[in-house]
Amino acid sequence: IPPSAADSLSLTAQLNGNPMLNGHAPESNDSSPASERLQIINDEKNFTTYLTSQIERWGLRDAGFNYNIVAVFGSQSTGKSTLLNRLFGTTFDVMNETRRQQTTKGIWMCRGEDMGVMVMDVEGTDGREREEDQDFERNSALFSLVSSEVLLINLWEHHVGFYQGANMGLLKTVFEVNLGLFGKKAHDGSQGRTLLLFVIRDHIGVIPLANLQTTLTADLTKIWDSLSKPQDLQNRRLSDYFDLSFTALPHKILAADQFEAEVQELRKRFVDKKRDDFIFKPAYHKRIPADGVAFYMENIWQQVQTNRDLDLPTQQELLAQFRCDEISSVALSHFTEQSKSQRRPIEAGHVVGFGDLMRNWRSQALSRYDCDASRYHQGVYQRKRTDLLGVLNSTLSPLFLGQLKNLHKSCLSSFKKELLHGLCGEEYDFADVIGEARTKCETLFADGATEVSLEDTDWTWQDELESLREEIGNVADQCRKDETKKMANLIERNFKNQISEPVGISLNKATPDMWDKVLSTFKQTLEKAESTYLAKARSLNCTDDENATSLAALRKRAWLVLREKIDEQTTDIVILGKLQAHFEERFRYGENAVPGAWRPDDDIDGAFQTAKDQTMDLIPRYAKIAPVDPSLEFTLPSETSDPLNSTDEFNFPSTLVVFTETKSLDLASRFRKDADAYYVEAKRSTVSSIARIPSWILVLYRKFARSVAMLLS
């Protein structure tokens, strides 16, 4: 596992303050980070834990694929380190030319000067220090072949054609293991090709380079043909896996100037991308991002060391899984911090433009992931990206649902405000008001829900929309009920005002067709009320059943209003007053409705009895609503319900009775007492008038009357 940032800082301090790197003292005086070298595999065959930090010090951690790896392979003391230092400006230790001894132990790595190239200096083969230990030679050669894009094979001119001197035996072993372990992968393109660049040293020119190239190619082909290949790779050729390139360098001592010139010319092939013979072709790149090189190489070395099957794509996948998980965690951490800040605002209410915020957070997280992870194994990268996207969407989903809830509340509130505003005036169409408010509300919700919905999710807001529609319907129904109630109350008030005076007049006169007049007026007014209701009901979108129920309730309420008016006109005091007035009119007033004084010779008893009998006949007339004309009869079903007052029990026949029998007898008794009082008063008035006139006045009156009669005759 790569060291943390704190470990990297500590390591930097150690590297700057300690000349020993993995136990090997550098001889270079150049201490700049770009030129520092590191022993990645020491002479005890252990892989360093500092390569990740060193790559960062070299400034290549964020290079992505914009880097290259080259390794050198060859016999001990053939000038490999010197060649690398001259070609790439590295700082590898070089051999003391006065003694032939091993200089490079293990495998070292250094960055090329002014180049995005990591150069590996591999311990030489066939050294006396390793004696019979051929495992390290084989493992280091295989490691170099797998890890690098270009493998420099450094050999002397006079070794060309020799089996051991040209390392043909080791190459055969490496080719055979390489072919058996990942031969299929290399051929189908999932493992990049490798360039084998043969650098022929101390070339004096007697044998042309072309002849040397032919010899080496023939030897390599012969070796390849002799390999023990898997059954399904029998027909594979060397060129299916490797590109061969050859170059020669003059003698370093005897032709020093020419040697330096040729080395610089060879360097251009590593630097100038415009050259046709540019060495670092894309086909050679292992497609391992620079920040994953250390982890990748460590796993390769462990596989080589333990003799386990070396499946390169598997190693790439393992590296990709490790790095993609790390990168995903970092991206997710930043994303979580951003989204956390909006949890409380979402809980508090609707957040405008929240969809753009979520898209921005998710896009930033995915971009951060893509930037670093897209360079790794594409299958793993895509799979981990899908996983990351799922986590991001899962994190945002509760916020999305919370935003929908807030949107639901705000849209419902907006609907109510629109509805109340539309119903403020006198002239409005309820259906139009409801329709416009509903359309605005649903459009507002749909726009908001669409804005907050993210692509690449299975989020849906249809259920929330249906819930909103249900609540809108409930609010509209309640509003319609309120409007219906308000309309019914208004119709009832108008009805009451319209029948109040006609009914009062009809009940005051108490004619035999009194109830005919009352019911006729009632029916006419009721028809107008029903017409008014039906006209209003159309704007309320009432159904036929609702209209039937409401009309039945209207008739009941109208009838009860009539009964209320009748009850006002037939209270005990009022009805007794009516009876008194009717009796007095018949008993005390003459034919011309002029009040007269009772004379002793008047038939008081007869007038009294007639007036009383006529008045007593009014009581049964008032007692029950019974028109003379049967067509004017009105009836209601007893089970008529009133949606505005559904708890009241209603029995229509009982409402036709104004006075019960008992009440009628009581009224008759009370009326007779009042009538008797009038009778007694009339009798007393005649007696008192006779008692007050003197007798001599009567004599004179009679004489005067006779004299007037004689004169007139």
Short mmCIF file of N, CA, C and O in Angstrom, two decimals, residues 112-179:
data_model
loop_
_atom_site.label_atom_id
_atom_site.label_comp_id
_atom_site.label_asym_id
_atom_site.label_seq_id
_atom_site.Cartn_x
_atom_site.Cartn_y
_atom_site.Cartn_z
N GLY A 112 14.79 9.87 -16.46
CA GLY A 112 15.65 10.46 -17.47
C GLY A 112 15.64 11.98 -17.38
O GLY A 112 14.64 12.60 -17.01
N GLU A 113 16.76 12.57 -17.72
CA GLU A 113 16.89 14.02 -17.64
C GLU A 113 16.01 14.70 -18.69
O GLU A 113 16.11 14.41 -19.88
N ASP A 114 15.12 15.59 -18.22
CA ASP A 114 14.21 16.33 -19.10
C ASP A 114 13.36 15.38 -19.94
O ASP A 114 13.00 15.68 -21.09
N MET A 115 13.05 14.23 -19.39
CA MET A 115 12.26 13.24 -20.12
C MET A 115 11.27 12.59 -19.14
O MET A 115 11.58 12.39 -17.97
N GLY A 116 10.09 12.27 -19.67
CA GLY A 116 9.13 11.53 -18.86
C GLY A 116 9.38 10.05 -18.98
O GLY A 116 8.48 9.27 -19.33
N VAL A 117 10.61 9.64 -18.70
CA VAL A 117 11.02 8.25 -18.87
C VAL A 117 11.59 7.74 -17.55
O VAL A 117 12.44 8.39 -16.93
N MET A 118 11.10 6.59 -17.11
CA MET A 118 11.66 5.90 -15.95
C MET A 118 12.56 4.78 -16.49
O MET A 118 12.10 3.92 -17.23
N VAL A 119 13.81 4.85 -16.08
CA VAL A 119 14.85 3.96 -16.62
C VAL A 119 15.23 2.95 -15.54
O VAL A 119 15.52 3.32 -14.40
N MET A 120 15.23 1.67 -15.91
CA MET A 120 15.62 0.61 -14.98
C MET A 120 16.99 0.07 -15.37
O MET A 120 17.21 -0.33 -16.52
N ASP A 121 17.87 0.06 -14.39
CA ASP A 121 19.21 -0.51 -14.57
C ASP A 121 19.22 -1.86 -13.85
O ASP A 121 19.14 -1.93 -12.62
N VAL A 122 19.29 -2.94 -14.63
CA VAL A 122 19.15 -4.29 -14.09
C VAL A 122 20.53 -4.90 -13.87
O VAL A 122 21.45 -4.74 -14.69
N GLU A 123 20.65 -5.57 -12.75
CA GLU A 123 21.91 -6.25 -12.44
C GLU A 123 22.32 -7.15 -13.59
O GLU A 123 21.49 -7.86 -14.19
N GLY A 124 23.60 -7.11 -13.92
CA GLY A 124 24.10 -7.88 -15.06
C GLY A 124 24.02 -9.37 -14.86
O GLY A 124 24.05 -9.88 -13.72
N THR A 125 23.91 -10.06 -15.95
CA THR A 125 23.83 -11.52 -15.92
C THR A 125 25.23 -12.14 -15.97
O THR A 125 26.22 -11.48 -16.32
N ASP A 126 25.30 -13.40 -15.59
CA ASP A 126 26.53 -14.17 -15.70
C ASP A 126 27.65 -13.59 -14.85
O ASP A 126 28.83 -13.62 -15.21
N GLY A 127 27.27 -12.99 -13.70
CA GLY A 127 28.29 -12.44 -12.81
C GLY A 127 28.77 -13.48 -11.82
O GLY A 127 28.03 -14.36 -11.41
N ARG A 128 30.04 -13.33 -11.43
CA ARG A 128 30.58 -14.32 -10.50
C ARG A 128 30.00 -14.16 -9.11
O ARG A 128 30.02 -15.07 -8.30
N GLU A 129 29.46 -12.95 -8.80
CA GLU A 129 28.90 -12.73 -7.47
C GLU A 129 27.69 -13.62 -7.23
O GLU A 129 27.44 -14.07 -6.11
N ARG A 130 26.87 -13.85 -8.27
CA ARG A 130 25.68 -14.68 -8.11
C ARG A 130 26.01 -16.18 -8.23
O ARG A 130 25.18 -17.01 -7.86
N GLU A 131 27.19 -16.46 -8.77
CA GLU A 131 27.64 -17.84 -8.95
C GLU A 131 26.57 -18.66 -9.68
O GLU A 131 26.21 -18.37 -10.80
N GLU A 132 26.00 -19.66 -9.01
CA GLU A 132 25.04 -20.53 -9.66
C GLU A 132 23.59 -20.08 -9.45
O GLU A 132 22.66 -20.78 -9.83
N ASP A 133 23.41 -18.92 -8.83
CA ASP A 133 22.04 -18.43 -8.57
C ASP A 133 21.46 -17.87 -9.86
O ASP A 133 21.61 -16.69 -10.17
N GLN A 134 20.82 -18.76 -10.63
CA GLN A 134 20.23 -18.33 -11.90
C GLN A 134 18.81 -17.80 -11.73
O GLN A 134 18.27 -17.20 -12.65
N ASP A 135 18.21 -18.02 -10.56
CA ASP A 135 16.82 -17.58 -10.36
C ASP A 135 16.70 -16.06 -10.46
O ASP A 135 15.78 -15.54 -11.09
N PHE A 136 17.64 -15.36 -9.82
CA PHE A 136 17.53 -13.91 -9.85
C PHE A 136 17.70 -13.38 -11.27
O PHE A 136 16.99 -12.46 -11.68
N GLU A 137 18.61 -13.98 -12.05
CA GLU A 137 18.79 -13.53 -13.42
C GLU A 137 17.51 -13.75 -14.22
O GLU A 137 17.07 -12.86 -14.96
N ARG A 138 16.95 -14.92 -14.07
CA ARG A 138 15.73 -15.22 -14.82
C ARG A 138 14.57 -14.32 -14.36
O ARG A 138 13.84 -13.76 -15.19
N ASN A 139 14.44 -14.19 -13.06
CA ASN A 139 13.33 -13.38 -12.53
C ASN A 139 13.47 -11.91 -12.89
O ASN A 139 12.50 -11.24 -13.24
N SER A 140 14.68 -11.39 -12.77
CA SER A 140 14.87 -9.97 -13.09
C SER A 140 14.67 -9.72 -14.58
O SER A 140 14.14 -8.67 -14.99
N ALA A 141 15.12 -10.69 -15.42
CA ALA A 141 14.92 -10.53 -16.86
C ALA A 141 13.43 -10.57 -17.21
O ALA A 141 12.94 -9.75 -18.01
N LEU A 142 12.71 -11.52 -16.60
CA LEU A 142 11.27 -11.61 -16.85
C LEU A 142 10.55 -10.38 -16.33
O LEU A 142 9.65 -9.84 -16.98
N PHE A 143 10.95 -9.92 -15.14
CA PHE A 143 10.36 -8.71 -14.56
C PHE A 143 10.57 -7.51 -15.49
O PHE A 143 9.65 -6.71 -15.74
N SER A 144 11.80 -7.39 -16.03
CA SER A 144 12.10 -6.26 -16.92
C SER A 144 11.28 -6.34 -18.19
O SER A 144 10.77 -5.34 -18.71
N LEU A 145 11.15 -7.54 -18.71
CA LEU A 145 10.40 -7.73 -19.95
C LEU A 145 8.92 -7.37 -19.77
O LEU A 145 8.31 -6.74 -20.63
N VAL A 146 8.37 -7.78 -18.62
CA VAL A 146 6.94 -7.54 -18.37
C VAL A 146 6.69 -6.07 -18.06
O VAL A 146 5.67 -5.51 -18.47
N SER A 147 7.60 -5.44 -17.34
CA SER A 147 7.35 -4.08 -16.83
C SER A 147 7.66 -2.98 -17.83
O SER A 147 7.04 -1.91 -17.80
N SER A 148 8.62 -3.20 -18.72
CA SER A 148 9.08 -2.11 -19.57
C SER A 148 8.47 -2.19 -20.96
O SER A 148 8.00 -3.23 -21.40
N GLU A 149 8.51 -1.06 -21.62
CA GLU A 149 8.06 -0.98 -23.01
C GLU A 149 9.19 -1.34 -23.97
O GLU A 149 8.95 -1.96 -25.02
N VAL A 150 10.36 -0.92 -23.59
CA VAL A 150 11.54 -1.15 -24.43
C VAL A 150 12.60 -1.84 -23.57
O VAL A 150 12.92 -1.36 -22.47
N LEU A 151 13.10 -2.94 -24.06
CA LEU A 151 14.16 -3.66 -23.35
C LEU A 151 15.45 -3.53 -24.17
O LEU A 151 15.56 -4.04 -25.29
N LEU A 152 16.41 -2.76 -23.60
CA LEU A 152 17.71 -2.62 -24.25
C LEU A 152 18.55 -3.85 -23.93
O LEU A 152 18.79 -4.16 -22.75
N ILE A 153 18.99 -4.55 -24.95
CA ILE A 153 19.86 -5.71 -24.76
C ILE A 153 21.27 -5.30 -25.16
O ILE A 153 21.57 -5.09 -26.35
N ASN A 154 22.09 -5.11 -24.16
CA ASN A 154 23.45 -4.58 -24.35
C ASN A 154 24.43 -5.76 -24.50
O ASN A 154 24.52 -6.62 -23.62
N LEU A 155 25.16 -5.80 -25.63
CA LEU A 155 26.12 -6.90 -25.85
C LEU A 155 27.28 -6.41 -26.70
O LEU A 155 27.15 -5.45 -27.47
N TRP A 156 28.42 -7.10 -26.56
CA TRP A 156 29.59 -6.76 -27.34
C TRP A 156 29.45 -7.32 -28.75
O TRP A 156 28.80 -8.33 -28.97
N GLU A 157 30.12 -6.66 -29.68
CA GLU A 157 30.06 -7.13 -31.07
C GLU A 157 30.61 -8.55 -31.20
O GLU A 157 30.05 -9.39 -31.91
N HIS A 158 31.67 -8.83 -30.47
CA HIS A 158 32.30 -10.13 -30.62
C HIS A 158 31.51 -11.25 -29.96
O HIS A 158 31.86 -12.42 -30.09
N HIS A 159 30.41 -10.87 -29.21
CA HIS A 159 29.56 -11.89 -28.62
C HIS A 159 28.43 -12.30 -29.56
O HIS A 159 27.70 -13.26 -29.26
N VAL A 160 28.25 -11.54 -30.65
CA VAL A 160 27.19 -11.87 -31.60
C VAL A 160 27.51 -13.23 -32.22
O VAL A 160 28.62 -13.45 -32.71
N GLY A 161 26.54 -14.13 -32.17
CA GLY A 161 26.74 -15.48 -32.70
C GLY A 161 27.04 -16.49 -31.62
O GLY A 161 26.98 -17.70 -31.86
N PHE A 162 27.38 -15.98 -30.42
CA PHE A 162 27.63 -16.88 -29.30
C PHE A 162 26.34 -17.06 -28.49
O PHE A 162 25.58 -16.11 -28.27
N TYR A 163 26.14 -18.28 -28.02
CA TYR A 163 24.90 -18.59 -27.31
C TYR A 163 24.87 -17.96 -25.92
O TYR A 163 23.91 -17.27 -25.56
N GLN A 164 25.91 -18.13 -25.14
CA GLN A 164 25.93 -17.60 -23.79
C GLN A 164 26.33 -16.13 -23.78
O GLN A 164 25.75 -15.32 -23.06
N GLY A 165 27.32 -15.78 -24.56
CA GLY A 165 27.79 -14.40 -24.55
C GLY A 165 26.71 -13.41 -24.93
O GLY A 165 26.65 -12.29 -24.42
N ALA A 166 25.82 -13.82 -25.84
CA ALA A 166 24.72 -12.93 -26.25
C ALA A 166 23.47 -13.16 -25.41
O ALA A 166 22.40 -12.65 -25.74
N ASN A 167 23.61 -13.94 -24.32
CA ASN A 167 22.50 -14.21 -23.41
C ASN A 167 21.34 -14.91 -24.09
O ASN A 167 20.18 -14.74 -23.71
N MET A 168 21.63 -15.71 -25.10
CA MET A 168 20.56 -16.39 -25.81
C MET A 168 19.88 -17.44 -24.94
O MET A 168 18.67 -17.65 -25.04
N GLY A 169 20.65 -18.10 -24.10
CA GLY A 169 20.05 -19.09 -23.21
C GLY A 169 19.03 -18.47 -22.27
O GLY A 169 17.94 -18.99 -22.05
N LEU A 170 19.41 -17.30 -21.68
CA LEU A 170 18.49 -16.62 -20.77
C LEU A 170 17.28 -16.08 -21.52
O LEU A 170 16.14 -16.15 -21.03
N LEU A 171 17.52 -15.57 -22.74
CA LEU A 171 16.40 -15.07 -23.53
C LEU A 171 15.42 -16.19 -23.86
O LEU A 171 14.20 -16.00 -23.86
N LYS A 172 15.99 -17.40 -24.15
CA LYS A 172 15.11 -18.52 -24.44
C LYS A 172 14.22 -18.82 -23.24
O LYS A 172 13.00 -19.02 -23.39
N THR A 173 14.80 -18.87 -22.06
CA THR A 173 14.00 -19.14 -20.85
C THR A 173 12.93 -18.07 -20.64
O THR A 173 11.77 -18.36 -20.35
N VAL A 174 13.33 -16.82 -20.80
CA VAL A 174 12.39 -15.71 -20.61
C VAL A 174 11.27 -15.76 -21.63
O VAL A 174 10.08 -15.59 -21.32
N PHE A 175 11.63 -16.03 -22.91
CA PHE A 175 10.60 -16.12 -23.95
C PHE A 175 9.61 -17.25 -23.64
O PHE A 175 8.40 -17.10 -23.79
N GLU A 176 10.14 -18.36 -23.21
CA GLU A 176 9.30 -19.53 -22.98
C GLU A 176 8.33 -19.26 -21.82
O GLU A 176 7.14 -19.54 -21.91
N VAL A 177 8.84 -18.73 -20.72
CA VAL A 177 7.97 -18.41 -19.57
C VAL A 177 6.97 -17.33 -19.95
O VAL A 177 5.78 -17.41 -19.63
N ASN A 178 7.45 -16.31 -20.64
CA ASN A 178 6.58 -15.21 -21.06
C ASN A 178 5.44 -15.72 -21.95
O ASN A 178 4.28 -15.35 -21.79
N LEU A 179 5.79 -16.60 -22.91
CA LEU A 179 4.79 -17.12 -23.83
C LEU A 179 3.77 -18.00 -23.09
O LEU A 179 2.57 -17.92 -23.35
#
